[in-house]
Amino acid sequence: MKSFDADALVRRFASPQGAPKKDYGAKIAAVLLCAGRGVRSGLPYNKMFFRIGDRTVLELALEALRGTGYFDAVVCAASPSDADEVRGLVGDGVIVFEGGETRTDSVRRALEAVPGDTDIVLIHDGARPFVGRETIEAVIESAIEYGSGIPAVRVVDAIKTVEDGFITGSPDREKLVCVQTPQGFRLSEIKDAYAKISGSYADDSEVYGLAGYRPHTVPGEYTNRKITTQADVFGLSAAYRIGFGYDVHRLVEGRDLVLGGIKIPHDKGLLGHSDADALVHAVMDALLSAAGMPDIGVLFPDTDPEYEGASSIMLLGKVRELARARGIKVLGLSCTVMAERPKLAKHIPAMIESIAAALGVPPDIVNIGATTTEKLGVVGDGLGIAAAACLLAGL
């Protein structure tokens, strides 16, 4: 069997998150703002430490930036009470300092901590963990060309001005946008702006504009929302994906029975182009479904001699690489195997360990059950074995 070319599949199916790094010929730094208290989130602690899956909001925001490979330096503003915990989460290579009383104060301090040879700096709210690579690249390119790059999305709601509870005006929605972060600038210009302008402001483009510069917008993304209120914290539906997979194979003599990557003693095995591991095939399709990618019949067609006799548990590892290239992380997996014979209960712990290892996840988030079909259908007649898998993934 030929070696598996995972890179070729990544090139075919991966999103821009897995795209090659562009060479901008500039020193680029990032500022991550995490010094707020997050009172509106309703949490008894800083929302930066709220966990989405197995990582905190802070870690996800940091990964979104550093995962692009564009940043020569990252500085992180933390409140004095959270500084030690933040240092523990971000690890080596990130400059952590104590932020100010307001966002504006924290940015002023952060800009002093950015290395002096930096050309472009991106300032990002730590509460925006879902920013995509395309937005980051657009911000960098705009900052290089125009001096600034401000991601913005069109307002979708009707906007009104209100006084004493009464609507007093209806601004032209076509001229309104919601600005996001990261906001990128030439370091020399944004430092000059913060040196000239006093007071406290909601974002950096306002300070930049008040100092006489012209903030330039780039397309943002509606999924790049800021976690602010309880609804944001406890309703993060856009951060999750659900995938479902199903497979069935015929039982024949002269084949090994492989389920969940484990060889199981039986007088028959499953028929297929690969090792015909119906359980792992269902898991692969569930993961591909969550990632919005083609199923295994497209990726590993049974007409391709490369996959003849292939180990399905090995192919699951390759599918995991493809999903990761799209930013997909497995948060939970539930599977059911349907078979009249053999009895599978004693083999389930080994199956769980095998599949968890292939996915790179803890075994305690993988569950496998086994059942019969009460003598009904091809499974009930002992002609085959079927499997279904439901997978929860996070972005």
Short mmCIF file of C-alpha atoms in Angstrom, two decimals:
data_model
loop_
_atom_site.label_atom_id
_atom_site.label_comp_id
_atom_site.label_asym_id
_atom_site.label_seq_id
_atom_site.Cartn_x
_atom_site.Cartn_y
_atom_site.Cartn_z
CA MET A 1 0.00 0.00 0.00
CA LYS A 2 1.29 3.49 -0.88
CA SER A 3 2.00 5.99 1.88
CA PHE A 4 -0.87 8.30 2.82
CA ASP A 5 -0.48 11.86 1.47
CA ALA A 6 -2.21 13.90 4.19
CA ASP A 7 -0.71 17.14 2.88
CA ALA A 8 -2.45 16.65 -0.46
CA LEU A 9 -5.81 16.23 1.25
CA VAL A 10 -5.21 19.29 3.40
CA ARG A 11 -4.52 21.29 0.25
CA ARG A 12 -7.77 20.01 -1.29
CA PHE A 13 -10.13 20.38 1.63
CA ALA A 14 -8.64 22.56 4.39
CA SER A 15 -10.00 26.04 5.00
CA PRO A 16 -7.82 29.18 4.96
CA GLN A 17 -6.91 28.32 8.57
CA GLY A 18 -4.63 25.66 7.08
CA ALA A 19 -3.33 27.84 4.25
CA PRO A 20 0.37 28.63 3.81
CA LYS A 21 1.72 31.64 5.67
CA LYS A 22 2.10 34.79 3.57
CA ASP A 23 5.37 36.74 3.63
CA TYR A 24 4.61 40.36 4.47
CA GLY A 25 8.22 41.42 4.93
CA ALA A 26 7.33 43.24 8.15
CA LYS A 27 7.79 42.78 11.89
CA ILE A 28 4.32 42.19 13.33
CA ALA A 29 3.28 42.16 16.99
CA ALA A 30 -0.03 41.44 18.71
CA VAL A 31 -1.57 42.99 21.80
CA LEU A 32 -4.15 40.84 23.60
CA LEU A 33 -6.37 42.71 26.07
CA CYS A 34 -7.54 40.61 29.02
CA ALA A 35 -7.55 43.10 31.90
CA GLY A 36 -11.31 43.69 32.10
CA ARG A 37 -13.48 42.35 34.90
CA GLY A 38 -16.29 41.12 32.65
CA VAL A 39 -19.06 42.08 35.08
CA ARG A 40 -21.80 41.78 32.44
CA SER A 41 -20.94 38.12 31.80
CA GLY A 42 -22.55 37.14 35.11
CA LEU A 43 -19.58 34.95 35.99
CA PRO A 44 -17.96 35.07 39.43
CA TYR A 45 -14.55 35.23 37.73
CA ASN A 46 -12.93 36.85 34.70
CA LYS A 47 -14.67 35.62 31.52
CA MET A 48 -11.20 35.05 30.02
CA PHE A 49 -11.06 31.89 32.16
CA PHE A 50 -14.42 30.53 30.99
CA ARG A 51 -13.88 27.17 29.29
CA ILE A 52 -15.19 26.33 25.84
CA GLY A 53 -14.46 22.64 25.54
CA ASP A 54 -11.04 21.94 27.00
CA ARG A 55 -9.62 25.48 26.71
CA THR A 56 -10.30 28.91 28.11
CA VAL A 57 -11.51 31.91 26.13
CA LEU A 58 -8.04 33.41 26.63
CA GLU A 59 -6.26 30.35 25.22
CA LEU A 60 -8.57 30.22 22.20
CA ALA A 61 -8.04 33.91 21.43
CA LEU A 62 -4.28 33.50 21.76
CA GLU A 63 -4.33 30.41 19.52
CA ALA A 64 -6.32 32.28 16.87
CA LEU A 65 -3.54 34.86 16.67
CA ARG A 66 -0.42 32.74 17.12
CA GLY A 67 -1.76 29.91 14.97
CA THR A 68 -1.35 32.09 11.89
CA GLY A 69 2.43 32.27 12.42
CA TYR A 70 2.54 35.99 11.65
CA PHE A 71 3.47 37.43 15.02
CA ASP A 72 7.04 38.09 16.12
CA ALA A 73 5.88 39.20 19.57
CA VAL A 74 2.71 38.96 21.67
CA VAL A 75 1.99 41.12 24.71
CA CYS A 76 -0.96 40.47 27.00
CA ALA A 77 -2.61 42.93 29.40
CA ALA A 78 -4.00 41.34 32.56
CA SER A 79 -5.54 42.74 35.71
CA PRO A 80 -3.24 42.56 38.77
CA SER A 81 -5.42 39.91 40.41
CA ASP A 82 -5.36 37.68 37.31
CA ALA A 83 -1.78 38.20 36.14
CA ASP A 84 -0.34 34.99 37.62
CA GLU A 85 -3.14 32.83 36.22
CA VAL A 86 -2.80 34.47 32.82
CA ARG A 87 0.95 33.77 32.80
CA GLY A 88 0.23 30.13 33.55
CA LEU A 89 -2.18 29.86 30.63
CA VAL A 90 -0.21 31.70 27.95
CA GLY A 91 3.14 30.07 28.75
CA ASP A 92 6.57 31.23 27.63
CA GLY A 93 7.02 33.65 24.77
CA VAL A 94 4.18 36.00 25.72
CA ILE A 95 4.90 39.25 27.56
CA VAL A 96 2.32 39.63 30.36
CA PHE A 97 1.95 43.00 32.11
CA GLU A 98 -0.61 44.65 34.37
CA GLY A 99 -3.26 46.56 32.45
CA GLY A 100 -4.85 49.86 33.45
CA GLU A 101 -8.23 50.89 34.83
CA THR A 102 -9.74 51.24 31.36
CA ARG A 103 -9.23 49.62 27.98
CA THR A 104 -7.56 52.78 26.72
CA ASP A 105 -5.11 52.77 29.64
CA SER A 106 -4.27 49.11 28.98
CA VAL A 107 -3.56 49.82 25.31
CA ARG A 108 -1.30 52.75 26.21
CA ARG A 109 0.73 50.49 28.50
CA ALA A 110 0.75 47.67 25.96
CA LEU A 111 2.16 49.84 23.20
CA GLU A 112 5.14 50.65 25.40
CA ALA A 113 5.75 46.92 25.87
CA VAL A 114 5.73 46.17 22.12
CA PRO A 115 9.30 45.73 20.78
CA GLY A 116 10.57 48.93 19.19
CA ASP A 117 11.51 47.32 15.87
CA THR A 118 7.88 46.34 15.22
CA ASP A 119 6.32 47.65 12.01
CA ILE A 120 2.69 46.61 12.47
CA VAL A 121 0.75 45.96 15.68
CA LEU A 122 -2.64 44.26 15.95
CA ILE A 123 -4.71 45.05 19.05
CA HIS A 124 -7.24 42.33 19.89
CA ASP A 125 -9.88 41.87 22.59
CA GLY A 126 -9.23 38.65 24.47
CA ALA A 127 -13.00 38.17 24.59
CA ARG A 128 -13.09 37.53 20.82
CA PRO A 129 -11.84 33.92 20.57
CA PHE A 130 -13.45 33.13 17.19
CA VAL A 131 -11.55 35.47 14.86
CA GLY A 132 -10.50 33.78 11.63
CA ARG A 133 -7.25 33.77 9.72
CA GLU A 134 -8.74 35.63 6.74
CA THR A 135 -9.70 38.57 8.96
CA ILE A 136 -6.24 38.68 10.54
CA GLU A 137 -4.59 38.68 7.11
CA ALA A 138 -6.92 41.40 5.82
CA VAL A 139 -6.11 43.58 8.84
CA ILE A 140 -2.35 43.13 8.38
CA GLU A 141 -2.48 43.88 4.65
CA SER A 142 -4.60 47.00 5.18
CA ALA A 143 -2.31 48.27 7.96
CA ILE A 144 0.72 47.86 5.71
CA GLU A 145 -0.93 49.64 2.78
CA TYR A 146 -3.08 52.28 4.49
CA GLY A 147 -1.63 52.55 8.00
CA SER A 148 -4.63 50.88 9.61
CA GLY A 149 -6.98 47.93 9.22
CA ILE A 150 -10.29 47.88 11.10
CA PRO A 151 -12.55 44.83 10.62
CA ALA A 152 -16.18 45.85 10.28
CA VAL A 153 -19.51 44.21 9.47
CA ARG A 154 -22.68 45.82 8.24
CA VAL A 155 -25.40 46.59 10.80
CA VAL A 156 -28.30 44.19 10.27
CA ASP A 157 -30.80 45.64 12.76
CA ALA A 158 -32.71 48.90 12.44
CA ILE A 159 -30.82 51.51 14.50
CA LYS A 160 -32.57 54.31 16.37
CA THR A 161 -31.58 57.25 18.55
CA VAL A 162 -33.58 57.47 21.78
CA GLU A 163 -34.19 60.19 24.39
CA ASP A 164 -36.29 59.67 27.52
CA GLY A 165 -37.58 56.39 26.10
CA PHE A 166 -38.80 57.90 22.82
CA ILE A 167 -37.26 57.32 19.38
CA THR A 168 -35.89 60.58 18.05
CA GLY A 169 -34.14 59.50 14.88
CA SER A 170 -33.31 56.73 12.40
CA PRO A 171 -29.72 56.86 11.11
CA ASP A 172 -29.06 55.60 7.60
CA ARG A 173 -28.20 51.94 8.14
CA GLU A 174 -26.26 51.80 4.88
CA LYS A 175 -23.63 54.06 6.43
CA LEU A 176 -23.36 52.13 9.71
CA VAL A 177 -21.01 49.30 10.59
CA CYS A 178 -20.04 47.39 13.73
CA VAL A 179 -16.29 47.42 14.20
CA GLN A 180 -14.41 44.46 15.63
CA THR A 181 -10.89 43.49 16.60
CA PRO A 182 -8.07 42.84 15.94
CA GLN A 183 -7.46 46.38 14.76
CA GLY A 184 -4.11 46.80 13.05
CA PHE A 185 -1.89 49.88 12.75
CA ARG A 186 1.59 51.01 11.89
CA LEU A 187 3.19 51.02 15.33
CA SER A 188 4.61 54.53 14.96
CA GLU A 189 1.20 55.99 14.06
CA ILE A 190 -0.89 54.33 16.78
CA LYS A 191 1.73 55.23 19.42
CA ASP A 192 1.60 58.83 18.19
CA ALA A 193 -2.20 58.79 18.38
CA TYR A 194 -2.27 57.52 21.95
CA ALA A 195 0.37 60.09 22.94
CA LYS A 196 -1.74 62.93 21.53
CA ILE A 197 -5.23 61.92 22.68
CA SER A 198 -6.25 61.80 26.33
CA GLY A 199 -9.39 60.27 27.79
CA SER A 200 -11.02 56.86 27.52
CA TYR A 201 -12.44 55.36 24.32
CA ALA A 202 -14.28 52.23 23.21
CA ASP A 203 -11.80 51.19 20.55
CA ASP A 204 -8.47 52.08 18.96
CA SER A 205 -9.84 53.35 15.64
CA GLU A 206 -11.52 56.21 17.52
CA VAL A 207 -8.23 57.30 19.10
CA TYR A 208 -6.49 56.91 15.74
CA GLY A 209 -9.10 59.04 14.00
CA LEU A 210 -9.13 61.76 16.66
CA ALA A 211 -5.37 62.12 16.21
CA GLY A 212 -5.87 63.05 12.56
CA TYR A 213 -5.36 59.67 10.91
CA ARG A 214 -7.92 57.97 8.65
CA PRO A 215 -8.99 54.51 9.89
CA HIS A 216 -9.39 52.10 6.96
CA THR A 217 -11.93 49.27 7.22
CA VAL A 218 -11.74 45.71 5.97
CA PRO A 219 -14.51 43.08 5.89
CA GLY A 220 -15.03 41.47 9.28
CA GLU A 221 -16.96 38.30 10.09
CA TYR A 222 -20.20 37.97 12.03
CA THR A 223 -18.86 34.94 13.88
CA ASN A 224 -16.08 37.09 15.36
CA ARG A 225 -18.30 38.23 18.17
CA LYS A 226 -17.24 39.51 21.57
CA ILE A 227 -18.20 37.50 24.63
CA THR A 228 -19.81 40.10 26.87
CA THR A 229 -23.16 39.13 28.39
CA GLN A 230 -24.57 35.98 30.00
CA ALA A 231 -26.23 35.17 26.67
CA ASP A 232 -22.81 35.22 25.00
CA VAL A 233 -21.28 33.00 27.68
CA PHE A 234 -24.02 30.42 27.94
CA GLY A 235 -25.26 30.48 24.35
CA LEU A 236 -22.08 29.87 22.36
CA SER A 237 -23.86 27.77 19.73
CA ALA A 238 -21.70 29.06 16.88
CA ALA A 239 -18.67 27.67 18.67
CA TYR A 240 -19.93 24.10 18.36
CA ARG A 241 -20.56 21.65 15.55
CA ILE A 242 -22.33 18.28 15.60
CA GLY A 243 -21.41 15.48 13.22
CA PHE A 244 -23.09 12.13 12.59
CA GLY A 245 -21.71 9.03 10.92
CA TYR A 246 -23.09 5.59 10.08
CA ASP A 247 -21.60 2.51 8.43
CA VAL A 248 -22.45 -1.15 7.85
CA HIS A 249 -20.35 -4.02 6.44
CA ARG A 250 -21.13 -7.61 5.53
CA LEU A 251 -19.65 -10.45 7.60
CA VAL A 252 -17.70 -13.03 5.58
CA GLU A 253 -15.35 -15.91 6.28
CA GLY A 254 -11.62 -15.54 5.83
CA ARG A 255 -11.38 -11.97 7.18
CA ASP A 256 -10.27 -10.62 10.57
CA LEU A 257 -12.96 -8.82 12.56
CA VAL A 258 -11.68 -5.35 13.43
CA LEU A 259 -13.81 -2.88 15.39
CA GLY A 260 -12.59 0.32 16.99
CA GLY A 261 -9.07 -0.53 15.86
CA ILE A 262 -9.13 -3.76 17.90
CA LYS A 263 -8.92 -7.26 16.42
CA ILE A 264 -11.77 -9.28 17.95
CA PRO A 265 -11.85 -13.10 17.94
CA HIS A 266 -14.66 -14.33 15.68
CA ASP A 267 -15.19 -16.86 12.90
CA LYS A 268 -15.98 -14.10 10.41
CA GLY A 269 -14.74 -10.62 9.60
CA LEU A 270 -16.12 -7.56 7.86
CA LEU A 271 -15.80 -7.27 4.10
CA GLY A 272 -14.44 -4.05 2.63
CA HIS A 273 -11.70 -2.34 0.64
CA SER A 274 -9.84 -1.39 3.83
CA ASP A 275 -9.98 -3.41 7.04
CA ALA A 276 -13.74 -2.59 7.01
CA ASP A 277 -13.81 -1.29 10.60
CA ALA A 278 -17.43 -0.13 10.60
CA LEU A 279 -17.12 1.62 13.97
CA VAL A 280 -14.10 3.69 12.99
CA HIS A 281 -15.67 4.47 9.62
CA ALA A 282 -18.72 5.88 11.44
CA VAL A 283 -16.44 7.97 13.67
CA MET A 284 -14.52 9.30 10.66
CA ASP A 285 -17.72 10.32 8.90
CA ALA A 286 -19.00 11.99 12.09
CA LEU A 287 -15.81 14.04 12.38
CA LEU A 288 -15.86 14.95 8.68
CA SER A 289 -19.51 15.91 9.02
CA ALA A 290 -18.71 18.27 11.89
CA ALA A 291 -15.89 19.78 9.85
CA GLY A 292 -18.14 20.32 6.83
CA MET A 293 -16.00 18.05 4.66
CA PRO A 294 -16.75 15.20 2.23
CA ASP A 295 -17.31 11.72 3.66
CA ILE A 296 -14.79 8.88 3.60
CA GLY A 297 -16.20 7.54 0.35
CA VAL A 298 -14.92 10.71 -1.32
CA LEU A 299 -11.65 11.00 0.60
CA PHE A 300 -10.72 7.31 0.52
CA PRO A 301 -12.62 5.77 -2.44
CA ASP A 302 -12.76 1.98 -2.70
CA THR A 303 -11.58 2.32 -6.29
CA ASP A 304 -8.19 3.63 -5.17
CA PRO A 305 -5.61 0.87 -4.64
CA GLU A 306 -3.80 3.14 -2.16
CA TYR A 307 -6.40 2.30 0.49
CA GLU A 308 -6.68 -1.44 -0.15
CA GLY A 309 -6.26 -3.19 3.19
CA ALA A 310 -5.65 0.13 4.96
CA SER A 311 -5.92 0.38 8.72
CA SER A 312 -9.04 2.41 9.48
CA ILE A 313 -7.64 3.58 12.82
CA MET A 314 -4.66 5.00 10.90
CA LEU A 315 -7.04 6.74 8.48
CA LEU A 316 -8.89 8.20 11.48
CA GLY A 317 -5.64 9.86 12.51
CA LYS A 318 -5.42 11.43 9.05
CA VAL A 319 -9.02 12.64 9.25
CA ARG A 320 -8.14 14.21 12.59
CA GLU A 321 -5.33 16.16 10.84
CA LEU A 322 -7.77 17.45 8.24
CA ALA A 323 -10.30 18.50 10.88
CA ARG A 324 -7.62 20.28 12.89
CA ALA A 325 -6.59 22.19 9.78
CA ARG A 326 -10.11 23.59 9.80
CA GLY A 327 -9.93 24.51 13.48
CA ILE A 328 -12.17 21.60 14.57
CA LYS A 329 -11.55 20.13 18.03
CA VAL A 330 -13.30 16.99 19.30
CA LEU A 331 -15.21 17.66 22.53
CA GLY A 332 -17.27 14.49 22.83
CA LEU A 333 -18.02 11.25 20.98
CA SER A 334 -20.83 8.75 21.46
CA CYS A 335 -20.98 5.53 19.41
CA THR A 336 -23.19 2.47 19.14
CA VAL A 337 -22.21 -0.84 17.51
CA MET A 338 -25.07 -3.06 16.31
CA ALA A 339 -24.24 -6.78 16.13
CA GLU A 340 -25.89 -10.11 17.01
CA ARG A 341 -22.52 -11.81 17.40
CA PRO A 342 -19.91 -11.69 18.82
CA LYS A 343 -20.57 -10.20 22.25
CA LEU A 344 -18.56 -6.98 22.46
CA ALA A 345 -18.89 -5.76 26.05
CA LYS A 346 -15.45 -6.95 27.21
CA HIS A 347 -13.76 -5.33 24.19
CA ILE A 348 -15.29 -1.88 24.62
CA PRO A 349 -12.63 -0.45 26.99
CA ALA A 350 -9.89 -1.30 24.46
CA MET A 351 -11.94 0.22 21.63
CA ILE A 352 -12.36 3.44 23.62
CA GLU A 353 -8.63 3.68 24.27
CA SER A 354 -7.83 3.01 20.62
CA ILE A 355 -10.23 5.60 19.20
CA ALA A 356 -9.34 8.22 21.83
CA ALA A 357 -5.64 7.81 21.00
CA ALA A 358 -6.30 8.20 17.27
CA LEU A 359 -8.31 11.37 17.93
CA GLY A 360 -5.81 12.72 20.46
CA VAL A 361 -8.49 13.17 23.13
CA PRO A 362 -8.98 11.84 26.69
CA PRO A 363 -10.75 8.47 26.82
CA ASP A 364 -13.37 9.88 29.19
CA ILE A 365 -14.98 11.92 26.39
CA VAL A 366 -15.45 8.80 24.23
CA ASN A 367 -18.35 6.45 24.86
CA ILE A 368 -19.15 3.22 23.02
CA GLY A 369 -22.23 1.07 23.48
CA ALA A 370 -23.19 -2.24 21.89
CA THR A 371 -26.63 -3.56 21.08
CA THR A 372 -28.47 -6.09 18.91
CA THR A 373 -31.34 -5.48 16.51
CA GLU A 374 -33.55 -8.16 18.06
CA LYS A 375 -33.00 -10.54 15.11
CA LEU A 376 -34.25 -7.93 12.63
CA GLY A 377 -32.59 -6.97 9.34
CA VAL A 378 -29.14 -7.81 8.00
CA VAL A 379 -27.62 -7.31 11.46
CA GLY A 380 -30.27 -9.45 13.13
CA ASP A 381 -29.74 -12.20 10.58
CA GLY A 382 -26.02 -12.21 11.42
CA LEU A 383 -25.10 -11.04 7.94
CA GLY A 384 -23.36 -7.82 8.97
CA ILE A 385 -22.36 -5.34 11.65
CA ALA A 386 -23.39 -1.67 11.74
CA ALA A 387 -22.17 1.30 13.73
CA ALA A 388 -23.31 4.87 14.34
CA ALA A 389 -21.41 7.80 15.86
CA CYS A 390 -22.41 11.25 17.06
CA LEU A 391 -19.61 13.75 17.61
CA LEU A 392 -19.57 17.16 19.30
CA ALA A 393 -16.81 19.49 18.08
CA GLY A 394 -15.69 22.98 19.00
CA LEU A 395 -14.14 25.69 16.86
#
